[in-house]
Short mmCIF file of C-alpha atoms in Angstrom, two decimals:
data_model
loop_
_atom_site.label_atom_id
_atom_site.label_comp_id
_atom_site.label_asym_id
_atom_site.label_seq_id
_atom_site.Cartn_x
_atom_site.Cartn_y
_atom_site.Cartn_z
CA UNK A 1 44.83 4.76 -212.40
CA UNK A 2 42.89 7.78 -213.30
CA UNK A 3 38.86 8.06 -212.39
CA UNK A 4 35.97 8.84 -215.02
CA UNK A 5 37.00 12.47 -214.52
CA UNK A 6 40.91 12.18 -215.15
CA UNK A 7 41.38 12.87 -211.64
CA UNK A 8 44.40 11.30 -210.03
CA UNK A 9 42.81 9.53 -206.63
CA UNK A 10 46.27 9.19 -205.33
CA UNK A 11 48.25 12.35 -203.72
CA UNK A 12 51.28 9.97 -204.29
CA UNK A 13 50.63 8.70 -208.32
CA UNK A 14 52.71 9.66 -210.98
CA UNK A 15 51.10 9.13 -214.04
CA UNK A 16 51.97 8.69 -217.81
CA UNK A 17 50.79 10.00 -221.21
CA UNK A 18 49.15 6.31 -221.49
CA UNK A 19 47.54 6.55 -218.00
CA UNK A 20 49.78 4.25 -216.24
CA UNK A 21 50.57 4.75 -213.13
CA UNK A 22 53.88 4.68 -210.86
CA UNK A 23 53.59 5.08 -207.36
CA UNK A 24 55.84 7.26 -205.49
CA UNK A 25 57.44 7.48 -202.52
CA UNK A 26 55.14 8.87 -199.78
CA UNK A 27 57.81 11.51 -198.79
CA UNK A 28 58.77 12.46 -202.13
CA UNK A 29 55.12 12.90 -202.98
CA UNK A 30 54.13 15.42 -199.82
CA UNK A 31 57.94 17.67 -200.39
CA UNK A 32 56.48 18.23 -204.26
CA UNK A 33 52.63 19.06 -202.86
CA UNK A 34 53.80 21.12 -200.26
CA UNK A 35 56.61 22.76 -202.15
CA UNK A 36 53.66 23.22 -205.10
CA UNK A 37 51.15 24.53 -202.03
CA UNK A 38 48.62 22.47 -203.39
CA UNK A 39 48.36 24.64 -206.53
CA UNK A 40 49.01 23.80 -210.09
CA UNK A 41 52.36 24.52 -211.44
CA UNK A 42 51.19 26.03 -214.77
CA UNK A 43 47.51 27.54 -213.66
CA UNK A 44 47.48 27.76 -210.42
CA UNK A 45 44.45 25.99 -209.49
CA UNK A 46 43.93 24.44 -206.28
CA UNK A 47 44.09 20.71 -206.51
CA UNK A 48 42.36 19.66 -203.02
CA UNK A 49 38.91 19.87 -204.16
CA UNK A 50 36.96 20.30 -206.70
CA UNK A 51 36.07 23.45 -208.18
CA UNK A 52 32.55 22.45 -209.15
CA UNK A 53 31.33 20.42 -206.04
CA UNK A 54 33.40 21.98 -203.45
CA UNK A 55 34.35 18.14 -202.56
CA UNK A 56 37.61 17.51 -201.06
CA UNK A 57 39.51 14.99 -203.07
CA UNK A 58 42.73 15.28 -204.45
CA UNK A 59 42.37 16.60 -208.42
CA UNK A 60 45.89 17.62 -208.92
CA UNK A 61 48.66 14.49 -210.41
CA UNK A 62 51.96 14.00 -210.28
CA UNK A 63 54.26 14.33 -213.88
CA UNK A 64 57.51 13.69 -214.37
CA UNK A 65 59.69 16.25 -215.91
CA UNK A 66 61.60 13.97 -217.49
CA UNK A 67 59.48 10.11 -218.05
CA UNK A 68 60.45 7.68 -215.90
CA UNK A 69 61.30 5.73 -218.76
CA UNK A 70 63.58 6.13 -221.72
CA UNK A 71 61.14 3.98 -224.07
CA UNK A 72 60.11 5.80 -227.29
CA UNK A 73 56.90 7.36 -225.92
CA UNK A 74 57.84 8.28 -223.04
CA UNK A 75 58.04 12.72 -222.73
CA UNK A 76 61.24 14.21 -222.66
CA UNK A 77 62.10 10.67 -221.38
CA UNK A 78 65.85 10.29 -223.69
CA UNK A 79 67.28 13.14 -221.59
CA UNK A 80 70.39 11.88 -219.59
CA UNK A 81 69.06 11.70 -216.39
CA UNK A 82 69.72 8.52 -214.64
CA UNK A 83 66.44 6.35 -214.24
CA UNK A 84 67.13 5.97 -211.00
CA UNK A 85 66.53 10.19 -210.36
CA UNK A 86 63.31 10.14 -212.66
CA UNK A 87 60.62 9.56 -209.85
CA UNK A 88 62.43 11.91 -207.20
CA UNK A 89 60.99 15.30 -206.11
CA UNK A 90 63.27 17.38 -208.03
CA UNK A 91 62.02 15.70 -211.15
CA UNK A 92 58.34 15.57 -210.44
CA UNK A 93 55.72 18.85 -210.86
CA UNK A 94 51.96 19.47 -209.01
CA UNK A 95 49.97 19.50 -212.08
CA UNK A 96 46.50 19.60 -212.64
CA UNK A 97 44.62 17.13 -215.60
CA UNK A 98 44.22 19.87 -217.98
CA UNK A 99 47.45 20.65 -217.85
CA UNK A 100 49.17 17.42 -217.86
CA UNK A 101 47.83 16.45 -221.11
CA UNK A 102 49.53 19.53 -222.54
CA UNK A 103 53.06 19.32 -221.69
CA UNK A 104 52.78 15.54 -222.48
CA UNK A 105 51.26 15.85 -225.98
CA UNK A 106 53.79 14.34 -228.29
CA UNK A 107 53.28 17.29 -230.73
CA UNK A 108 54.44 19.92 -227.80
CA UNK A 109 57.51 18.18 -226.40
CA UNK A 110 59.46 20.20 -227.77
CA UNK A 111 57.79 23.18 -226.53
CA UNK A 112 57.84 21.96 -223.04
CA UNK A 113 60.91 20.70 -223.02
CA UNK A 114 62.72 19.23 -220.09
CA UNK A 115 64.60 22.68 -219.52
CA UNK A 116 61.07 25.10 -219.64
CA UNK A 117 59.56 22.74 -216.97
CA UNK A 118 62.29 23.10 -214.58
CA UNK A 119 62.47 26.39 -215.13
CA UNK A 120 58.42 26.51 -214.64
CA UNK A 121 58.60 24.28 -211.26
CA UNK A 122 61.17 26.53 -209.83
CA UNK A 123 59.58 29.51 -210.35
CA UNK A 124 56.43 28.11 -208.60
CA UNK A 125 57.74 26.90 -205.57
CA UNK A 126 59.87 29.80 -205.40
CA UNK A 127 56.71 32.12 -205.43
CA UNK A 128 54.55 30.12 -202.88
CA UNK A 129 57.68 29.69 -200.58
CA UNK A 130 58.20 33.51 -200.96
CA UNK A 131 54.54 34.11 -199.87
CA UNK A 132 54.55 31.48 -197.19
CA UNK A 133 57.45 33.39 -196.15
CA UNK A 134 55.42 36.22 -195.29
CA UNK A 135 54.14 37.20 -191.49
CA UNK A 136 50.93 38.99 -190.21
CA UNK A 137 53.15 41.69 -189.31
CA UNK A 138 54.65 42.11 -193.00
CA UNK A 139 51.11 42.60 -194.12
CA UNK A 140 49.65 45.61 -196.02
CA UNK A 141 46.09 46.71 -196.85
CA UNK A 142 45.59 47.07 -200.59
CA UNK A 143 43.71 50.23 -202.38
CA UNK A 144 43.01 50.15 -205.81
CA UNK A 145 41.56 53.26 -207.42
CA UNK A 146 40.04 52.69 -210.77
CA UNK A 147 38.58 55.04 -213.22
CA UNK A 148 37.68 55.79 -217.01
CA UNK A 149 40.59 56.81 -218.60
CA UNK A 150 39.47 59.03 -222.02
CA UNK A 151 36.83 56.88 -222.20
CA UNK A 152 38.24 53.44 -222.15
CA UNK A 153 37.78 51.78 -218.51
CA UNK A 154 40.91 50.19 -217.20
CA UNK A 155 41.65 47.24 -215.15
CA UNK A 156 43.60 46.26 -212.61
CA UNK A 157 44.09 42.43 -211.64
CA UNK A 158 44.54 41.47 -208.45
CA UNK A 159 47.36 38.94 -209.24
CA UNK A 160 49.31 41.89 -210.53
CA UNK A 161 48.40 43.69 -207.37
CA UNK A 162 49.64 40.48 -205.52
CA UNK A 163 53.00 40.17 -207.11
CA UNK A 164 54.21 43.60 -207.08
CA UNK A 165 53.88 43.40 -202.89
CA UNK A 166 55.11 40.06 -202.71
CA UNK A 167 58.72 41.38 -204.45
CA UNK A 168 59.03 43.48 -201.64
CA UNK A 169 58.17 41.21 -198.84
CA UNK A 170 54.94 42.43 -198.17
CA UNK A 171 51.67 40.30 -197.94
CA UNK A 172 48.22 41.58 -199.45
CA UNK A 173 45.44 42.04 -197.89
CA UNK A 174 42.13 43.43 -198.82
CA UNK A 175 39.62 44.55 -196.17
CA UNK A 176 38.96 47.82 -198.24
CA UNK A 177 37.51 45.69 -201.12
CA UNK A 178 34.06 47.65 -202.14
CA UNK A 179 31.22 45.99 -203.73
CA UNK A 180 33.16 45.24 -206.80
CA UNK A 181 36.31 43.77 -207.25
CA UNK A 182 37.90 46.96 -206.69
CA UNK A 183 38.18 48.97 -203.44
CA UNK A 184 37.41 52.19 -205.16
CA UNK A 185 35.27 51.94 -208.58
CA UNK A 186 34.83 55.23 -210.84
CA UNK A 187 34.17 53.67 -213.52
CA UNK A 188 30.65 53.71 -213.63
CA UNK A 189 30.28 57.72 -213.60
CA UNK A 190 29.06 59.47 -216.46
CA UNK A 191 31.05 62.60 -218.19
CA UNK A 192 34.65 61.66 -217.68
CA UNK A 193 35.33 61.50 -221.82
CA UNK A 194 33.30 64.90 -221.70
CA UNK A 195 35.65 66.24 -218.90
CA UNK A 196 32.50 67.11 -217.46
CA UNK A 197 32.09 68.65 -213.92
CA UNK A 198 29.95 65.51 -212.12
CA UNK A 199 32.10 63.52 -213.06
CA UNK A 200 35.27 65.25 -210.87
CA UNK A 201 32.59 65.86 -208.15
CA UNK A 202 30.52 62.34 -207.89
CA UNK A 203 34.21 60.47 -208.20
CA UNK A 204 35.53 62.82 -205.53
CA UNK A 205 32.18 61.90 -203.43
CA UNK A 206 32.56 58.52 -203.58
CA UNK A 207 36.52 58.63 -203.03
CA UNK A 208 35.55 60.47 -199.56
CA UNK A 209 32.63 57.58 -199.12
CA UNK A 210 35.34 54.75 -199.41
CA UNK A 211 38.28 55.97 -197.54
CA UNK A 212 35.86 57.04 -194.63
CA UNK A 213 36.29 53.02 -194.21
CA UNK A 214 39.87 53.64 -194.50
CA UNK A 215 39.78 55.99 -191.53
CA UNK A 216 37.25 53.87 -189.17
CA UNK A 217 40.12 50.97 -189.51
CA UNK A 218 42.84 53.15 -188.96
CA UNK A 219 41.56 53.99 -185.92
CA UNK A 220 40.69 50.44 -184.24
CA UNK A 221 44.63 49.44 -185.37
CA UNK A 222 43.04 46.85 -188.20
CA UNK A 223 45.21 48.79 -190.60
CA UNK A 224 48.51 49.98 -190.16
CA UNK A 225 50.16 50.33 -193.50
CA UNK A 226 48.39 51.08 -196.94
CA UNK A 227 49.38 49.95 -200.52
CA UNK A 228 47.71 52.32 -203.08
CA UNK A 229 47.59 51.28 -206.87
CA UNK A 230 46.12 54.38 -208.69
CA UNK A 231 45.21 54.41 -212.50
CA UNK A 232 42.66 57.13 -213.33
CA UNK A 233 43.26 60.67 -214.79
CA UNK A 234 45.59 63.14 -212.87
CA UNK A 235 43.06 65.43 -211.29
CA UNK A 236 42.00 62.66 -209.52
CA UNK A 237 44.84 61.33 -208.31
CA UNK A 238 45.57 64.65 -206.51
CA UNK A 239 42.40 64.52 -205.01
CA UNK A 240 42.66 61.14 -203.99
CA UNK A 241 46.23 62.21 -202.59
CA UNK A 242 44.34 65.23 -200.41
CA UNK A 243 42.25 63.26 -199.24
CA UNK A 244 44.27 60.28 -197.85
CA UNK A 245 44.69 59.46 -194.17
CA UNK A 246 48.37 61.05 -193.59
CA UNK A 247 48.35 59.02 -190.11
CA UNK A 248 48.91 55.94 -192.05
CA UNK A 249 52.33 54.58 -193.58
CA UNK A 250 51.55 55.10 -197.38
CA UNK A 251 53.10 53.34 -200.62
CA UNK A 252 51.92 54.19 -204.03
CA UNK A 253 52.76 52.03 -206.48
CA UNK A 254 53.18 52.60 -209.76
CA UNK A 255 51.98 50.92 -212.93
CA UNK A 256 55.37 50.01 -215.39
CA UNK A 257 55.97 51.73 -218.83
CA UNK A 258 55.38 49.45 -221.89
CA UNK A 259 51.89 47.51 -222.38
CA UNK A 260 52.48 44.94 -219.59
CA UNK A 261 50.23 44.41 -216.62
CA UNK A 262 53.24 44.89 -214.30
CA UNK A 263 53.13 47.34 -211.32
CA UNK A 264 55.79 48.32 -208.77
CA UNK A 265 58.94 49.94 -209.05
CA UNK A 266 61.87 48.51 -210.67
CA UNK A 267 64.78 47.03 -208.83
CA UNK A 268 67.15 50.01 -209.51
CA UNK A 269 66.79 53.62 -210.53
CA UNK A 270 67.69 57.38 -209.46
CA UNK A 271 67.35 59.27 -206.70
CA UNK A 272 66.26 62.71 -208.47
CA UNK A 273 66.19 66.03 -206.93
CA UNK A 274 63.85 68.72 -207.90
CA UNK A 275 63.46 72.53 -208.12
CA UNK A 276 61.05 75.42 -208.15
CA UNK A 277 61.99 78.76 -209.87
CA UNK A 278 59.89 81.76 -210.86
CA UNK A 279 58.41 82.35 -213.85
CA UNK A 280 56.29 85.47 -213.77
CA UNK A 281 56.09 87.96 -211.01
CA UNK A 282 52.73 88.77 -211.71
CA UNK A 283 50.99 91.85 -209.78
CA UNK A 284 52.93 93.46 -206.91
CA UNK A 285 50.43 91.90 -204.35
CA UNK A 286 48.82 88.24 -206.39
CA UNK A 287 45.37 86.97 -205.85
CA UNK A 288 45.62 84.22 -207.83
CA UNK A 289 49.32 81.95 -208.06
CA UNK A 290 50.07 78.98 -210.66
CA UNK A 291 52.20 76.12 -210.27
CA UNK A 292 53.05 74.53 -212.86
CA UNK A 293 54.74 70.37 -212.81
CA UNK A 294 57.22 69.90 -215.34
CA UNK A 295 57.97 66.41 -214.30
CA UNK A 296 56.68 63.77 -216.63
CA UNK A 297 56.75 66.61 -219.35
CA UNK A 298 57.29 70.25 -220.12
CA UNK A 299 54.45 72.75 -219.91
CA UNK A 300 54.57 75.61 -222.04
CA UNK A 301 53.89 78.88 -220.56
CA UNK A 302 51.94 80.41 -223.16
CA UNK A 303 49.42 77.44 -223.28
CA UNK A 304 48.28 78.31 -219.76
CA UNK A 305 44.95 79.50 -219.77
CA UNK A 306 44.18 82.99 -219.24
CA UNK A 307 42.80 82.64 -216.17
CA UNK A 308 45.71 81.28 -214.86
CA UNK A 309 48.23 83.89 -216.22
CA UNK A 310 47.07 87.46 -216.04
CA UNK A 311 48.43 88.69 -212.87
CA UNK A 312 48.98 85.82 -211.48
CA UNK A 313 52.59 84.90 -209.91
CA UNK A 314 53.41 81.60 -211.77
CA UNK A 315 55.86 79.10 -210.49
CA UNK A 316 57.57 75.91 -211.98
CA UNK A 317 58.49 72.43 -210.12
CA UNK A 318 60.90 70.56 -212.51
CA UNK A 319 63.67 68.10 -211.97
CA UNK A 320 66.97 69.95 -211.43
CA UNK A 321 69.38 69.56 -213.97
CA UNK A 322 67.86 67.56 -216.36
CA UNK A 323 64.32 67.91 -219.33
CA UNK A 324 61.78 66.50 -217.70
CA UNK A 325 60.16 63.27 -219.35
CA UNK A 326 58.07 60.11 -218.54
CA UNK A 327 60.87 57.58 -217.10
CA UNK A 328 62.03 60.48 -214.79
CA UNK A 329 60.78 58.87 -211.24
CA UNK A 330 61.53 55.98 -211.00
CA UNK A 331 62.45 55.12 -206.84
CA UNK A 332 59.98 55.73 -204.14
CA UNK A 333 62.64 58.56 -203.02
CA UNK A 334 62.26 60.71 -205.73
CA UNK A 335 58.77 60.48 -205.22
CA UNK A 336 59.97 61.84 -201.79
CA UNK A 337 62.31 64.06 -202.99
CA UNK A 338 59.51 65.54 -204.95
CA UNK A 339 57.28 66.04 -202.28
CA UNK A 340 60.09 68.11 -200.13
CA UNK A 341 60.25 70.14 -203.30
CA UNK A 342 56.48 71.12 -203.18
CA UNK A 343 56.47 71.49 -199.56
CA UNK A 344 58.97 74.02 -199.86
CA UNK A 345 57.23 76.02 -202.45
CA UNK A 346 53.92 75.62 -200.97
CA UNK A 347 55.63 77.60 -197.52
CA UNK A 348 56.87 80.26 -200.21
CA UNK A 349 53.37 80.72 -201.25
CA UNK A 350 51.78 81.15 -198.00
CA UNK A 351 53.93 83.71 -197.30
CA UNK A 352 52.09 85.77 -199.99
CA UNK A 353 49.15 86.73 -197.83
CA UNK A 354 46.84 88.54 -200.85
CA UNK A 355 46.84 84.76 -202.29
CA UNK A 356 43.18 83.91 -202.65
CA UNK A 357 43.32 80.72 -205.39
CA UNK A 358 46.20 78.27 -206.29
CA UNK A 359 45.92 77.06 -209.43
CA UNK A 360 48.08 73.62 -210.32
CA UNK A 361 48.68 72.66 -213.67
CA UNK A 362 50.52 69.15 -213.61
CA UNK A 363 52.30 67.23 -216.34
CA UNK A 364 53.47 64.06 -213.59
CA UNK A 365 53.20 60.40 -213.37
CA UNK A 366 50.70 58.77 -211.03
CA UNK A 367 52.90 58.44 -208.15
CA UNK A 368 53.66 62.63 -208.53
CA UNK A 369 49.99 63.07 -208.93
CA UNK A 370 49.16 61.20 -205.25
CA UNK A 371 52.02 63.08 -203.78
CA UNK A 372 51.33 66.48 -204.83
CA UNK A 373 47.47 65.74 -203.02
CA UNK A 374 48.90 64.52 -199.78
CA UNK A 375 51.12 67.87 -199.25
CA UNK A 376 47.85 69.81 -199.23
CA UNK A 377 46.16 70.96 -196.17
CA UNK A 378 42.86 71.83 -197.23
CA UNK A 379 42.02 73.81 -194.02
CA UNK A 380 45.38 75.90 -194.34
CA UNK A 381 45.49 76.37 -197.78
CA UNK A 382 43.87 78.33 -200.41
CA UNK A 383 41.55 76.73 -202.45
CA UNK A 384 43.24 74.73 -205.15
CA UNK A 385 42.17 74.46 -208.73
CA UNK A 386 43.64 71.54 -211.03
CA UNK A 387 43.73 71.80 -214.79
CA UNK A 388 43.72 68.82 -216.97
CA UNK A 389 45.63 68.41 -220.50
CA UNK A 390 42.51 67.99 -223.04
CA UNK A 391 42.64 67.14 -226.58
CA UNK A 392 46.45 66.66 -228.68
CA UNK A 393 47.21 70.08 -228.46
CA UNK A 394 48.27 70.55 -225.12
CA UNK A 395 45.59 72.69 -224.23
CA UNK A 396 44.62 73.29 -220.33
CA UNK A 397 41.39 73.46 -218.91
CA UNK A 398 39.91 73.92 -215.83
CA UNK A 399 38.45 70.56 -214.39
CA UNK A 400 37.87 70.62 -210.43
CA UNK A 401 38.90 72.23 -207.09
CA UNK A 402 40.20 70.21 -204.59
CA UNK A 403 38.14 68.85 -201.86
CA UNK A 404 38.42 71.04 -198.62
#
């Protein structure tokens, strides 16, 4: 029978729409909590105490996909499974109250029909057995960079952090977390809509703050592979990528093309290879070079600003053999494949030894953005100076120089 509360104070009580109860087998009761992991099959709550008091008592109930019955008000209960298989684990769900008394509201049995809710309990237990799965050893630290994005702030869940690493067998874990609910927060610094300067230099301050955590657990061994989900403007991503530990195993993940929360990369794509070519000689002996990153996009030429064209030697990175364009890299490797690319043309560039300023104009995805950043030695190089799209017309401007 069900308390005051609704609360089932049985682990092993099914009960129906008209709270009556059926008691079930002890070991059919613990396979469906422990193939549930104590956590609602619909919400995900946890059902071994209660949320409010912190007391440990059971608050999740058993439901039948199918009633145990085939009377008339019994749920779902005139679908052709034997009676004698209604009050077996493969036809029972971890619910919690709330949730019961949706899926077993006359008016919605048709929307939770027999079918969904098998579908629903296999998709549960599949995900907690999948992260059960998962060993210490498997496990990787989690960096999420946030910023303001043309002046809207973004988000970035940590249950969509969660499932994009548990699809490739890796298990989450977040000793980086700041503060906030984010490891590393931009979003509270002034002038990014602007494009103003303190913005570029207080977020690249406080990128520098945060990962010199990064480094200190590097170092003691408490980290030894790094997730990074990046969503903030390109400039910063480079910068972010420049100033990364490269001692550290490295994954950026990407955030997936059409409204969704979804990150990672998708099961299948291309391996893409890239090229560099020269546009403009410039003066016999450059001070100044451009690079411009055709990936995501193509830059035009004679949008460059004009401090980045006269006299300067201006090269292009863009995929080989095909127009660049936004669903272009779409497999960790030609991430890679990119980054060989750049390497190469940054070893062309330092063979030009009147070089005083690099300037990098970029139209790339996030995951380009990160990798151009990381191929930068800051004590090697000249300095660097990234320009930012502004505005619909394609227009470049100056924003920051990379840290050194």
């Amino acid at each position: 029978m069900l308390t005051e509360s609704g609360q089932n104070p049985s682990p092993n009580r099914a009960i129906g729409p008209d709270g009556a109860t059926r008691s079930i087998a002890e070991a059919v009761a613990r396979r469906v909590w422990v193939a549930a992991g104590g956590r609602c099959t619909f919400c995900n709550r946890w059902l071994l105490a209660d949320e409010t008091t912190g007391q440990p008592v059971f608050i999740g109930q058993l439901a039948h996909v199918v009633g145990w019955d085939t009377a008339k008000g019994s749920p779902r209960g005139s679908d052709p499974l034997p009676a004698t298989d209604r009050n077996e684990a493969a036809n029972l769900m971890l619910i919690c109250y709330d949730q019961h008394h949706v899926i077993d509201s006359k008016s919605l049995w048709e929307v939770y029909s027999a079918d969904r809710l098998r579908e629903l309990k296999r998709q549960h237990e599949q995900r907690i057995k999948q992260l059960t799965a998962l060993a210490q050893r498997e496990s990787t630290t989690v960096l999420r960079l946030v910023d303001t994005i043309h002046g809207a702030p973004v988000q970035l869940a940590q249950s969509a952090v969660n499932e994009a690493l548990v699809a490739v067998g890796r298990f989450p874990t977040y000793v980086l977390l700041g503060a906030d609910e984010y490891e590393i927060d931009l979003r509270k610094l002034p002038g990014e809509e602007e494009g103003s300067s303190f913005h570029w230099l207080a977020a690249v301050e406080l990128i520098k703050d945060r990962l010199r955590l990064l480094g200190a657990l590097v170092a003691d061994g408490t980290i030894a592979d790094l997730a990074v989900f990046p969503l903030a403007r390109i400039p910063i991503l480079i910068a972010l990528g420049a100033l990364l530990d490269d001692t550290v195993p490295t994954t950026v993940y990407p955030k997936r093309r059409g409204g969704t929360e979804a990150w990672g990369w998708p099961g299948s794509g291309t391996e893409q290879e890239f090229e560099w070519r020269v546009l403009s000689d410039g003066e016999d002996e450059p001070e100044r070079v451009t690079v411009m990153f055709s990936i995501s996009g193509s830059i035009e030429a004679d949008r460059l600003p004009t401090e980045t064209a006269d006299g300067a030697r201006i090269y292009e990175v863009r995929p080989a053999g095909v127009t660049p364009n936004s669903d272009l890299v779409d497999t960790p490797a030609t991430v890679d494949m990119f980054a060989q690319c750049w390497r190469s043309l940054i070893a062309e560039i330092e063979t030009l030894a009147s070089v005083e300023t690099i300037s990098l104009v970029p139209a790339v995805p996030t995951t380009v953005a990160v990798a151009i950043g990381r191929s930068i030695n800051a004590s090697v190089h000249p300095p660097m100076h990234v320009y930012d799209r502004t505005g619909h017309e394609a227009i470049y401007t100056f924003t920051m120089e990379l840290p050194r």
